[in-house]
Structures are given as structure tokens and as C-alpha cells.
């Protein structure tokens, strides 16, 4: 998949030109897993053979494997900006933490998958049926756990405490510097230099100049990169979600005018075929095992 700059959306490229790169490449044709952004929890259900409920939109009635990718739930802001009126706001759980609303989102998502795959995922948790991977970020691990609380409410037999309708289910993760599967935070020099090149190119796009000026003026700090806009957008969104009243100047640009550079910043991580192969290559290989 490629990010279309004009349409602001993902599309399939018309030609597949494969290249050899040094960090890691996918051995075979791969197009499916492309939109892997930061902070994912990955869940894969490995089950034998099962008949789906009639309502599923597939022609084939044989489902063997389900891979579910999702991000963490709503969180508090990770950082602040110079003129931020909430710079000293005391977030009860600290910066960058999963909020109760975020926990509920993932719990509900787990319940949704439980219903959707009711005939595929056995009611009782059994270790060999499912393997859950998360990045090593606390909010991602916590999201995975709350998702699992929704997916696997304990059966009567598995209930181990009369007052706790929850059962422990393992979530696996690699430390940040080794993670080449989920958050892809393991350093990769080739990827990094290509990413930087693209980032510089996009930041110099005259269409963002006016927005960059406006944001720099009002935040009282340099806002000259789509990455800066990405961080600011996430901060404003988290503050708004928490019911805080954003400063008046944000009304002209948030969320609408900031959305395009924000999305572009996320898209740049796996912007074209080469970056995708370097970044999500192993996710694909790993999930084929
Ligand atoms: C902007 O930054 C300057 C220099 O750091 C400071 O003097 C000024 O008070 C700041 N303005 C706002 C609105 O934060
Ligand atoms: C992807 O972008 C990088 C950086 O601009 C470039 O070096 C690389 O050749 C591009 N790959 C493709 C397939 O366009």
C-alpha cells in the first residue's frame, strides 16, 4: 500500500517493483499488512478448523487463522508545548497513560470480537489457541489486557475468585531496542535515513508553510515539521478528550487543518514499498509462522 498525497488515503500501487534492502526483507510477495503504526498490540488466534456463523461476509466457510492488529486506547497527553495553559495539569495517572475511557474502548473491542467470532474462538481460554503480542509500552500492554478481559470472560470452571470475573492471560513483548515485530522500534539505519529524507521533503512543502507559521506563533515554539504537528495534534486531542477547554487560537486549525499533516506524519513511517519492507517485513513473516 502507498499513501496518496493528494487523496490523503492509502491505495494499492499499480506496479510492484521489489528491491533488496539490508535490514530485513520479506522473502515472498507481501501486500496485506501495511498500516502498522506505533504502539500496536498484536493478537493472533491460532485455531485448527472451524465453521463460521452464517453472517460472516466470506465465501469460504473454512477459517483457520485470525490476526487482529490494533492500537492502544485513549491516553493522556505524552507531552506539552510552550504556551500550553495545561502545562502543569496533574494527570492522575501521569503522562501518556491509558485512561479509563481507553480501557473501556479495548474491553468493548474484545467483547465485539468475542461476538463476531463466537463460533470460531472457543469460550474457554486455552493457551495453544491464542498468542498475544504487544509493544513494551505500558499503555499498549494494558490495552491488550483489557481487550482480553472482553474477549475471554472466564467460564464458570475458570473462575478462580468469586468476586473477580477476570482471568490472567499472557501478553508477550520484546524490549524496545529489540522489537522488530510490533512497534518496530529496533534501530534500522537504512530505514531511518530514508524516512528522514522523506520527512525533510514533506516539511519543505509550501502548502504547510502557513500552518507552521500559525502554530509556531501561538505555541511559542518551533512548529516546522509534520512530526511537530503530529505531537501537538495528539496532545490537543487528549486534552479535549479529558474535557479541558482548548485555547481559542486552536479553533482555526484543530482538528481540521492539522489533520492532513498529522496523518501524513503517521503515514511516513511506512510511506512506500521500500520503507514498508524495512519496517513491517518481519511482522508479515512472523505472522505467517
Ligand atoms: C514566549 O516565549 C518567550 C521567550 O521564551 C517568553 O518571554 C514569553 O512569555 C512566551 N509567551 C507565551 C505566550 O508563552
Ligand atoms: C521510498 O522513499 C525513499 C526515500 O525517499 C527512497 O529512497 C526509495 O527509493 C523509495 N522507494 C520506492 C519504492 O519508491
XYZ file of C-alpha atoms and ligand atoms in Angstrom:
317
model
C 0.000 0.000 0.000
C 1.124 3.536 -0.661
C -0.006 6.786 0.843
C -1.581 9.053 -1.759
C -0.545 12.583 -1.041
C -3.355 14.195 -2.964
C -6.185 11.966 -1.863
C -4.866 11.613 1.698
C -5.583 7.953 1.694
C -3.931 4.577 1.150
C -4.031 2.864 -2.201
C -2.551 -0.162 -3.879
C 0.343 0.609 -6.210
C -0.192 -0.367 -9.833
C 3.223 -1.951 -10.258
C 5.222 -3.950 -7.784
C 8.891 -3.200 -8.046
C 10.823 -5.092 -5.434
C 14.143 -4.007 -4.123
C 16.803 -5.562 -1.985
C 17.496 -3.674 1.194
C 19.704 -4.569 4.089
C 17.767 -4.590 7.369
C 15.145 -7.171 6.710
C 13.100 -8.016 3.709
C 10.095 -10.159 3.196
C 11.037 -13.279 1.296
C 7.814 -13.507 -0.619
C 5.211 -11.283 -2.191
C 3.516 -9.264 0.509
C 0.891 -6.600 0.309
C -1.524 -7.142 3.130
C -0.016 -5.768 6.305
C 0.922 -2.199 5.661
C -0.663 0.157 8.082
C 1.337 -0.745 11.123
C 1.847 2.352 13.188
C 3.431 2.887 16.570
C 2.206 1.303 19.738
C 0.329 -1.674 18.454
C -0.793 -4.644 20.343
C -0.982 -7.651 18.084
C -3.216 -10.537 18.670
C -3.363 -13.698 16.709
C -5.727 -16.529 17.180
C -4.311 -19.806 16.006
C -7.044 -22.334 15.795
C -7.500 -25.512 13.850
C -10.575 -25.731 11.786
C -13.930 -24.278 12.366
C -17.215 -23.413 10.750
C -18.178 -19.772 10.758
C -21.519 -18.335 11.622
C -23.728 -17.665 8.615
C -23.457 -13.913 8.989
C -19.769 -13.596 8.152
C -19.070 -11.965 4.806
C -16.720 -14.638 3.472
C -17.329 -17.054 0.671
C -15.222 -19.765 2.182
C -16.614 -21.417 5.273
C -13.223 -22.513 6.491
C -11.380 -20.156 8.771
C -8.022 -21.255 10.141
C -6.329 -18.183 11.460
C -7.318 -14.726 12.563
C -4.794 -11.954 13.079
C -6.064 -8.831 14.775
C -3.973 -5.653 14.880
C -4.980 -2.689 16.963
C -3.628 0.369 18.697
C -3.848 1.227 22.376
C -6.929 3.053 23.693
C -7.354 6.725 24.589
C -4.441 8.111 26.584
C -3.441 11.242 28.422
C -1.063 13.619 26.579
C 2.528 12.492 26.165
C 3.931 15.999 26.084
C 3.118 19.673 26.257
C 4.016 22.853 24.345
C 5.499 26.176 25.439
C 2.285 28.213 25.716
C 0.164 25.281 26.942
C -2.284 26.516 29.595
C -2.387 22.941 30.944
C 1.371 22.562 31.170
C 1.155 21.914 34.897
C -2.079 19.963 34.837
C -1.861 16.998 37.175
C -2.868 13.908 35.232
C -3.779 11.412 37.963
C -2.112 8.507 36.142
C 0.717 10.555 34.653
C 1.575 11.466 31.064
C 0.979 9.028 28.227
C -1.138 6.681 30.309
C -4.202 4.725 29.267
C -7.329 6.429 30.593
C -10.384 4.647 31.962
C -12.169 5.544 28.730
C -9.266 3.936 26.865
C -9.530 0.783 28.960
C -13.235 0.602 28.211
C -12.617 1.037 24.464
C -10.409 -2.024 24.360
C -12.652 -4.048 26.642
C -15.557 -3.306 24.294
C -13.414 -4.212 21.293
C -12.608 -7.558 22.927
C -16.305 -8.179 23.506
C -17.050 -7.266 19.912
C -14.551 -9.840 18.630
C -15.931 -12.412 21.060
C -19.370 -11.970 19.484
C -18.099 -11.745 15.935
C -16.016 -14.920 16.184
C -18.367 -16.665 18.587
C -18.230 -19.888 16.568
C -14.507 -19.733 15.999
C -12.890 -18.742 19.275
C -13.663 -21.315 21.980
C -15.406 -19.982 25.041
C -12.734 -21.209 27.425
C -9.269 -19.767 27.269
C -6.725 -22.383 26.244
C -3.088 -21.420 25.836
C -2.495 -23.042 22.458
C -5.412 -21.233 20.818
C -4.134 -17.712 21.018
C -0.894 -15.759 21.092
C -0.846 -12.100 22.072
C 1.972 -9.694 21.360
C 2.261 -6.108 22.409
C 4.910 -3.455 22.247
C 6.622 -2.865 25.563
C 4.779 0.414 26.258
C 2.657 0.285 29.421
C -0.446 1.702 27.726
C -0.186 -0.944 24.993
C 0.244 -3.828 27.419
C -2.674 -2.531 29.470
C -4.779 -2.193 26.314
C -4.013 -5.802 25.425
C -5.045 -6.949 28.906
C -8.341 -5.071 28.864
C -9.020 -6.366 25.336
C -8.515 -9.889 26.644
C -10.835 -9.238 29.579
C -13.555 -8.615 26.978
C -12.536 -11.495 24.698
C -12.181 -14.162 27.373
C -14.502 -13.639 30.320
C -13.818 -16.719 32.483
C -16.140 -19.659 32.122
C -17.590 -20.981 35.363
C -14.840 -23.564 35.552
C -12.134 -20.958 35.009
C -13.477 -18.517 37.563
C -10.784 -18.562 40.273
C -12.208 -15.914 42.616
C -15.923 -15.395 43.227
C -15.650 -11.595 43.029
C -13.276 -11.246 40.086
C -14.826 -12.096 36.714
C -11.444 -11.922 35.024
C -8.691 -14.403 34.309
C -4.990 -13.795 33.640
C -3.941 -14.269 30.004
C -0.306 -13.752 28.997
C 0.778 -10.869 26.759
C 4.239 -11.166 25.220
C 6.551 -8.301 24.375
C 10.130 -7.530 23.417
C 12.115 -4.629 24.873
C 12.002 -1.511 22.729
C 15.522 -1.832 21.296
C 14.842 -5.413 20.137
C 11.283 -5.024 18.914
C 11.262 -5.648 15.171
C 7.781 -7.138 15.212
C 5.162 -4.959 16.852
C 6.234 -1.329 17.339
C 9.285 -1.806 15.074
C 11.449 0.244 17.392
C 14.601 -1.797 16.820
C 17.016 0.640 15.154
C 17.371 0.312 11.389
C 19.798 2.759 9.781
C 18.633 2.318 6.200
C 15.025 2.902 7.164
C 15.945 5.878 9.304
C 17.840 7.707 6.571
C 15.087 7.130 4.012
C 12.467 8.251 6.493
C 14.474 11.390 7.289
C 14.831 12.186 3.605
C 11.078 11.924 3.096
C 10.340 13.899 6.244
C 12.609 16.760 5.124
C 10.961 16.746 1.724
C 7.424 16.896 3.162
C 8.315 19.547 5.726
C 9.531 21.805 2.926
C 6.183 21.557 1.126
C 4.928 25.164 0.726
C 1.358 24.060 1.401
C 2.213 23.641 5.106
C 4.081 26.950 5.495
C 1.105 28.983 6.634
C 0.015 26.391 9.194
C 3.568 26.030 10.514
C 3.792 29.812 10.967
C 0.448 29.978 12.737
C 1.304 27.115 15.098
C 4.795 28.410 15.831
C 3.371 31.822 16.708
C 0.683 30.502 19.011
C 2.560 27.672 20.708
C 5.559 29.969 21.155
C 7.877 27.276 19.858
C 9.161 25.997 16.551
C 6.492 24.038 14.659
C 8.127 23.407 11.326
C 7.649 19.694 10.844
C 4.689 17.385 10.284
C 6.137 15.492 13.237
C 5.705 18.580 15.450
C 2.114 18.867 14.218
C 1.608 15.171 14.973
C 2.698 15.615 18.601
C 0.667 18.788 19.043
C -2.423 17.242 17.462
C -2.214 14.235 19.793
C -1.762 16.498 22.816
C -4.743 18.688 21.912
C -6.893 15.652 21.204
C -6.033 14.048 24.553
C -6.721 17.303 26.398
C -10.029 17.727 24.608
C -10.993 14.098 25.371
C -10.283 14.816 29.030
C -12.812 17.672 28.928
C -10.275 20.513 29.088
C -11.152 23.713 27.226
C -8.584 24.294 24.496
C -7.223 27.833 23.895
C -9.218 29.904 21.390
C -6.429 30.013 18.797
C -6.735 26.247 18.291
C -10.239 26.643 16.836
C -8.898 27.828 13.459
C -6.683 24.807 12.938
C -7.730 21.950 15.212
C -8.689 19.392 14.232
C -9.339 20.142 10.549
C -6.286 21.966 9.209
C -3.915 19.953 11.371
C -5.345 16.613 10.338
C -3.581 16.282 6.989
C -0.033 16.835 8.296
C -0.896 14.672 11.329
C -1.978 11.756 9.128
C 0.969 12.310 6.824
C 3.331 12.064 9.778
C 1.933 8.629 10.638
C 1.946 7.560 7.004
C 5.609 8.477 6.534
C 6.670 5.575 8.769
C 5.731 3.144 6.007
C 5.329 5.542 3.119
C 6.412 3.442 0.171
C 7.294 -0.154 -0.660
C 10.898 0.151 0.496
C 10.051 1.628 3.881
C 7.332 -0.962 4.340
C 9.699 -3.814 3.623
C 12.197 -2.496 6.135
C 9.610 -1.671 8.772
C 6.909 -4.301 8.581
C 8.799 -7.086 6.845
C 9.184 -9.258 9.943
C 5.632 -8.673 11.123
C 4.494 -10.317 7.954
C 6.981 -13.178 8.191
C 6.231 -13.708 11.866
C 2.515 -13.845 11.301
C 2.923 -16.480 8.586
C 4.531 -18.928 11.012
C 7.082 33.023 24.623
O 8.452 32.810 24.880
C 9.142 33.944 25.343
C 10.634 33.606 25.423
O 10.856 32.319 25.942
C 8.550 34.385 26.686
O 9.198 35.550 27.143
C 7.056 34.648 26.500
O 6.454 34.975 27.753
C 6.367 33.460 25.904
N 4.970 33.753 25.596
C 3.958 32.932 25.890
C 2.595 33.354 25.462
O 4.109 31.877 26.490
C 10.931 5.310 -0.872
O 11.418 6.536 -0.404
C 12.809 6.564 -0.173
C 13.168 7.934 0.387
O 12.776 8.963 -0.458
C 13.557 6.273 -1.475
O 14.956 6.262 -1.229
C 13.090 4.952 -2.017
O 13.704 4.698 -3.275
C 11.567 4.940 -2.180
N 11.141 3.640 -2.639
C 10.219 3.480 -3.600
C 9.841 2.062 -3.954
O 9.701 4.416 -4.160
